[in-house]
Amino acid sequence: MAARAARTILAFFMIVSGFTAGVLATAGTAHADGCYTWSRTLSEGSSGADVTQLQIRLGGYPGYGSVLAVDGRFGPATTAALKRFQSAYGLTADGIAGAATYSKLYALQDDDCTPVHFSYGELNDCNTTWSGGAVDAATAKANALRTMWKLEALRHALGDQPITVTSGFRSRACNDAVGGASDSRHLYGDAADLGAGPHSLCTLARQARNHGFNGILGPGYPGHDDHTHLDHRGSRFWSAPACGV
């Protein structure tokens, strides 16, 4: 918590410094973040690993029914996603990733690169090694990280109230034990089941359409009346008939 508070204070300082020193068009003074540090301004036409890191964090802002590619190439879709992110947090929506954008991202992430309101433990109700699924452990864990950033966007859009994750990654053994489908996306680490809380299951299913999930299953779909399921399957399949989804 102390590290998170320190990053939040530093983020505020960087934003203020940017306005007073006129450096918002650049990445600003070098800053060592516990997770990842951007060292240059990014905009349409940029490419590289730093663009990939940005895209992971913008994954929840692709627009209705869309999915943002994580390919290291800053194209029009990344520009649009960045503008939505900037607008969501009260920043100038110019589609350029500079000091103000990075400051907000630093404040939103913990030292292990997870967003502040979610953790790897929440997205893994099976084992700590992320092994035994349909993909290798590193891929499953990377998929879970992308899911968490989409959930962070969903959470923010719904007023920053808590979202309860009831199931995440499963090995084949864990999936069989709970009666999961043989081709469940939980085996890939890119699925999350959400329980009702401050928001109804239908509210979660409807809002998720804006945050990069190809798979949305909820009330009215067989076996999903007690949770809303979100995933990154290869093509869109939304079915929550009781919610109009």
Short mmCIF file of C-alpha atoms in Angstrom, two decimals, residues 8-215:
data_model
loop_
_atom_site.label_atom_id
_atom_site.label_comp_id
_atom_site.label_asym_id
_atom_site.label_seq_id
_atom_site.Cartn_x
_atom_site.Cartn_y
_atom_site.Cartn_z
CA THR A 8 0.04 8.11 -6.72
CA ILE A 9 1.80 11.11 -5.16
CA LEU A 10 4.54 10.96 -7.80
CA ALA A 11 1.94 10.70 -10.55
CA PHE A 12 0.25 13.89 -9.33
CA PHE A 13 3.62 15.65 -9.14
CA MET A 14 4.48 14.65 -12.70
CA ILE A 15 1.17 15.92 -14.04
CA VAL A 16 1.57 19.27 -12.26
CA SER A 17 5.18 19.51 -13.42
CA GLY A 18 4.08 18.81 -16.97
CA PHE A 19 1.66 21.72 -16.97
CA THR A 20 4.09 24.15 -15.39
CA ALA A 21 7.15 23.18 -17.37
CA GLY A 22 5.40 22.57 -20.69
CA VAL A 23 6.69 19.04 -21.13
CA LEU A 24 3.46 17.18 -21.78
CA ALA A 25 4.49 16.62 -25.39
CA THR A 26 7.40 14.41 -24.23
CA ALA A 27 7.70 11.52 -21.84
CA GLY A 28 9.10 13.87 -19.21
CA THR A 29 11.91 13.32 -16.76
CA ALA A 30 13.15 9.74 -16.53
CA HIS A 31 11.08 7.92 -13.93
CA ALA A 32 11.71 4.47 -12.51
CA ASP A 33 8.41 2.69 -11.95
CA GLY A 34 8.30 -0.60 -10.07
CA CYS A 35 6.55 -2.32 -12.96
CA TYR A 36 7.46 -0.67 -16.26
CA THR A 37 8.80 2.73 -17.25
CA TRP A 38 8.11 4.43 -20.57
CA SER A 39 11.03 6.53 -21.78
CA ARG A 40 9.57 8.26 -24.82
CA THR A 41 6.40 9.84 -26.09
CA LEU A 42 4.31 7.46 -28.19
CA SER A 43 1.86 8.38 -30.92
CA GLU A 44 0.43 7.00 -34.13
CA GLY A 45 3.24 5.48 -36.18
CA SER A 46 5.33 4.40 -33.19
CA SER A 47 6.25 0.74 -32.76
CA GLY A 48 8.11 -1.41 -30.29
CA ALA A 49 7.90 -3.17 -26.96
CA ASP A 50 6.83 0.04 -25.21
CA VAL A 51 3.80 0.24 -27.53
CA THR A 52 2.95 -3.35 -26.63
CA GLN A 53 3.05 -2.45 -22.93
CA LEU A 54 0.77 0.51 -23.58
CA GLN A 55 -1.68 -1.62 -25.57
CA ILE A 56 -1.98 -4.14 -22.75
CA ARG A 57 -3.13 -1.34 -20.45
CA LEU A 58 -5.48 0.12 -23.06
CA GLY A 59 -7.12 -3.23 -23.76
CA GLY A 60 -10.28 -2.21 -21.95
CA TYR A 61 -10.86 0.85 -24.14
CA PRO A 62 -11.31 -0.47 -27.72
CA GLY A 63 -14.87 0.76 -28.16
CA TYR A 64 -18.14 -1.15 -28.38
CA GLY A 65 -17.71 -4.67 -29.72
CA SER A 66 -14.05 -4.23 -30.59
CA VAL A 67 -10.82 -5.83 -29.38
CA LEU A 68 -7.54 -3.91 -29.37
CA ALA A 69 -4.66 -5.81 -30.95
CA VAL A 70 -1.55 -6.14 -28.80
CA ASP A 71 0.96 -6.10 -31.63
CA GLY A 72 3.43 -3.33 -30.80
CA ARG A 73 2.19 -1.11 -33.65
CA PHE A 74 0.56 2.22 -32.75
CA GLY A 75 -2.18 2.55 -35.34
CA PRO A 76 -5.58 4.26 -35.49
CA ALA A 77 -7.20 1.71 -33.15
CA THR A 78 -4.56 2.34 -30.48
CA THR A 79 -5.00 6.09 -30.92
CA ALA A 80 -8.77 5.75 -30.43
CA ALA A 81 -8.33 3.50 -27.38
CA LEU A 82 -5.85 5.93 -25.85
CA LYS A 83 -8.26 8.83 -26.36
CA ARG A 84 -11.01 6.87 -24.57
CA PHE A 85 -8.63 6.10 -21.70
CA GLN A 86 -7.57 9.72 -21.46
CA SER A 87 -11.18 10.92 -21.45
CA ALA A 88 -12.14 8.34 -18.82
CA TYR A 89 -9.55 9.78 -16.44
CA GLY A 90 -10.00 13.46 -17.20
CA LEU A 91 -6.84 13.87 -19.28
CA THR A 92 -6.52 15.77 -22.54
CA ALA A 93 -7.75 13.28 -25.14
CA ASP A 94 -5.09 13.88 -27.78
CA GLY A 95 -4.17 10.26 -28.51
CA ILE A 96 -0.55 10.92 -27.57
CA ALA A 97 1.05 8.98 -24.72
CA GLY A 98 3.19 11.43 -22.81
CA ALA A 99 3.85 12.46 -19.22
CA ALA A 100 0.23 12.84 -18.12
CA THR A 101 -0.81 9.48 -19.59
CA TYR A 102 2.17 7.67 -18.08
CA SER A 103 1.58 9.27 -14.70
CA LYS A 104 -1.96 7.92 -14.65
CA LEU A 105 -0.78 4.46 -15.72
CA TYR A 106 1.90 4.42 -13.03
CA ALA A 107 -0.76 5.25 -10.46
CA LEU A 108 -3.01 2.48 -11.78
CA GLN A 109 -0.50 -0.37 -11.64
CA ASP A 110 1.21 -2.32 -8.91
CA ASP A 111 4.86 -3.38 -9.04
CA ASP A 112 3.96 -6.71 -10.67
CA CYS A 113 2.17 -4.83 -13.50
CA THR A 114 -1.32 -5.85 -12.38
CA PRO A 115 -3.88 -3.06 -12.10
CA VAL A 116 -4.34 -1.84 -8.55
CA HIS A 117 -7.79 -3.38 -8.03
CA PHE A 118 -6.99 -6.90 -9.25
CA SER A 119 -4.30 -9.50 -8.59
CA TYR A 120 -2.91 -12.68 -10.07
CA GLY A 121 -4.36 -14.57 -7.11
CA GLU A 122 -7.88 -13.47 -8.03
CA LEU A 123 -7.43 -14.70 -11.60
CA ASN A 124 -6.07 -18.11 -10.60
CA ASP A 125 -8.27 -20.36 -8.50
CA CYS A 126 -6.32 -23.48 -9.44
CA ASN A 127 -2.55 -23.43 -8.79
CA THR A 128 0.22 -20.89 -8.39
CA THR A 129 2.29 -22.20 -11.29
CA TRP A 130 -0.24 -21.44 -14.06
CA SER A 131 0.56 -24.85 -15.53
CA GLY A 132 -1.61 -27.69 -16.78
CA GLY A 133 -3.97 -25.70 -18.97
CA ALA A 134 -4.40 -25.49 -22.73
CA VAL A 135 -1.37 -23.18 -23.11
CA ASP A 136 2.00 -22.93 -21.41
CA ALA A 137 2.18 -21.27 -18.00
CA ALA A 138 3.74 -18.03 -19.23
CA THR A 139 1.01 -17.55 -21.84
CA ALA A 140 -1.76 -18.30 -19.35
CA LYS A 141 -0.36 -15.74 -16.92
CA ALA A 142 0.08 -13.13 -19.68
CA ASN A 143 -3.52 -13.72 -20.78
CA ALA A 144 -4.68 -13.19 -17.20
CA LEU A 145 -2.83 -9.87 -17.05
CA ARG A 146 -4.63 -8.66 -20.18
CA THR A 147 -7.92 -9.74 -18.63
CA MET A 148 -7.21 -7.78 -15.47
CA TRP A 149 -6.58 -4.56 -17.37
CA LYS A 150 -9.89 -5.01 -19.17
CA LEU A 151 -11.59 -5.60 -15.84
CA GLU A 152 -9.97 -2.44 -14.48
CA ALA A 153 -11.55 -0.48 -17.34
CA LEU A 154 -14.90 -2.15 -16.69
CA ARG A 155 -14.65 -1.33 -12.99
CA HIS A 156 -13.83 2.32 -13.69
CA ALA A 157 -16.72 2.65 -16.15
CA LEU A 158 -19.08 1.36 -13.45
CA GLY A 159 -18.08 3.98 -10.92
CA ASP A 160 -15.00 2.31 -9.42
CA GLN A 161 -17.06 0.00 -7.27
CA PRO A 162 -15.67 -3.48 -6.50
CA ILE A 163 -16.02 -6.34 -8.97
CA THR A 164 -15.89 -9.89 -7.61
CA VAL A 165 -13.99 -12.49 -9.62
CA THR A 166 -15.27 -15.97 -8.78
CA SER A 167 -13.16 -18.00 -11.22
CA GLY A 168 -10.12 -17.48 -13.42
CA PHE A 169 -7.39 -19.76 -14.77
CA ARG A 170 -7.90 -23.51 -14.42
CA SER A 171 -5.66 -26.45 -15.23
CA ARG A 172 -7.37 -29.35 -16.94
CA ALA A 173 -7.59 -31.15 -13.60
CA CYS A 174 -9.17 -28.14 -11.91
CA ASN A 175 -11.53 -27.60 -14.82
CA ASP A 176 -12.66 -31.23 -14.74
CA ALA A 177 -13.19 -31.03 -10.99
CA VAL A 178 -15.71 -28.18 -11.35
CA GLY A 179 -17.42 -29.65 -14.41
CA GLY A 180 -16.06 -27.06 -16.85
CA ALA A 181 -16.43 -27.45 -20.59
CA SER A 182 -13.62 -29.40 -22.27
CA ASP A 183 -12.74 -26.34 -24.37
CA SER A 184 -13.28 -23.78 -21.60
CA ARG A 185 -11.46 -20.48 -22.01
CA HIS A 186 -10.47 -20.81 -18.36
CA LEU A 187 -7.88 -23.30 -19.59
CA TYR A 188 -6.20 -20.45 -21.49
CA GLY A 189 -6.09 -18.05 -18.56
CA ASP A 190 -8.07 -15.46 -20.50
CA ALA A 191 -11.45 -15.93 -18.81
CA ALA A 192 -13.00 -14.48 -15.69
CA ASP A 193 -16.31 -15.30 -14.04
CA LEU A 194 -17.87 -12.40 -12.16
CA GLY A 195 -20.31 -12.60 -9.30
CA ALA A 196 -23.03 -10.11 -8.45
CA GLY A 197 -22.17 -7.36 -5.98
CA PRO A 198 -22.67 -3.61 -6.28
CA HIS A 199 -23.69 -4.36 -9.87
CA SER A 200 -26.09 -6.97 -11.17
CA LEU A 201 -24.87 -9.72 -13.45
CA CYS A 202 -26.77 -8.10 -16.30
CA THR A 203 -25.10 -4.74 -15.70
CA LEU A 204 -21.72 -6.45 -15.88
CA ALA A 205 -22.65 -8.31 -19.07
CA ARG A 206 -23.97 -5.21 -20.81
CA GLN A 207 -21.06 -2.96 -19.88
CA ALA A 208 -18.47 -5.60 -20.80
CA ARG A 209 -19.45 -5.11 -24.47
CA ASN A 210 -17.38 -1.90 -24.38
CA HIS A 211 -14.22 -3.36 -22.89
CA GLY A 212 -12.64 -5.78 -25.31
CA PHE A 213 -14.28 -9.11 -24.46
CA ASN A 214 -15.15 -11.36 -27.40
CA GLY A 215 -16.86 -13.83 -25.11
#
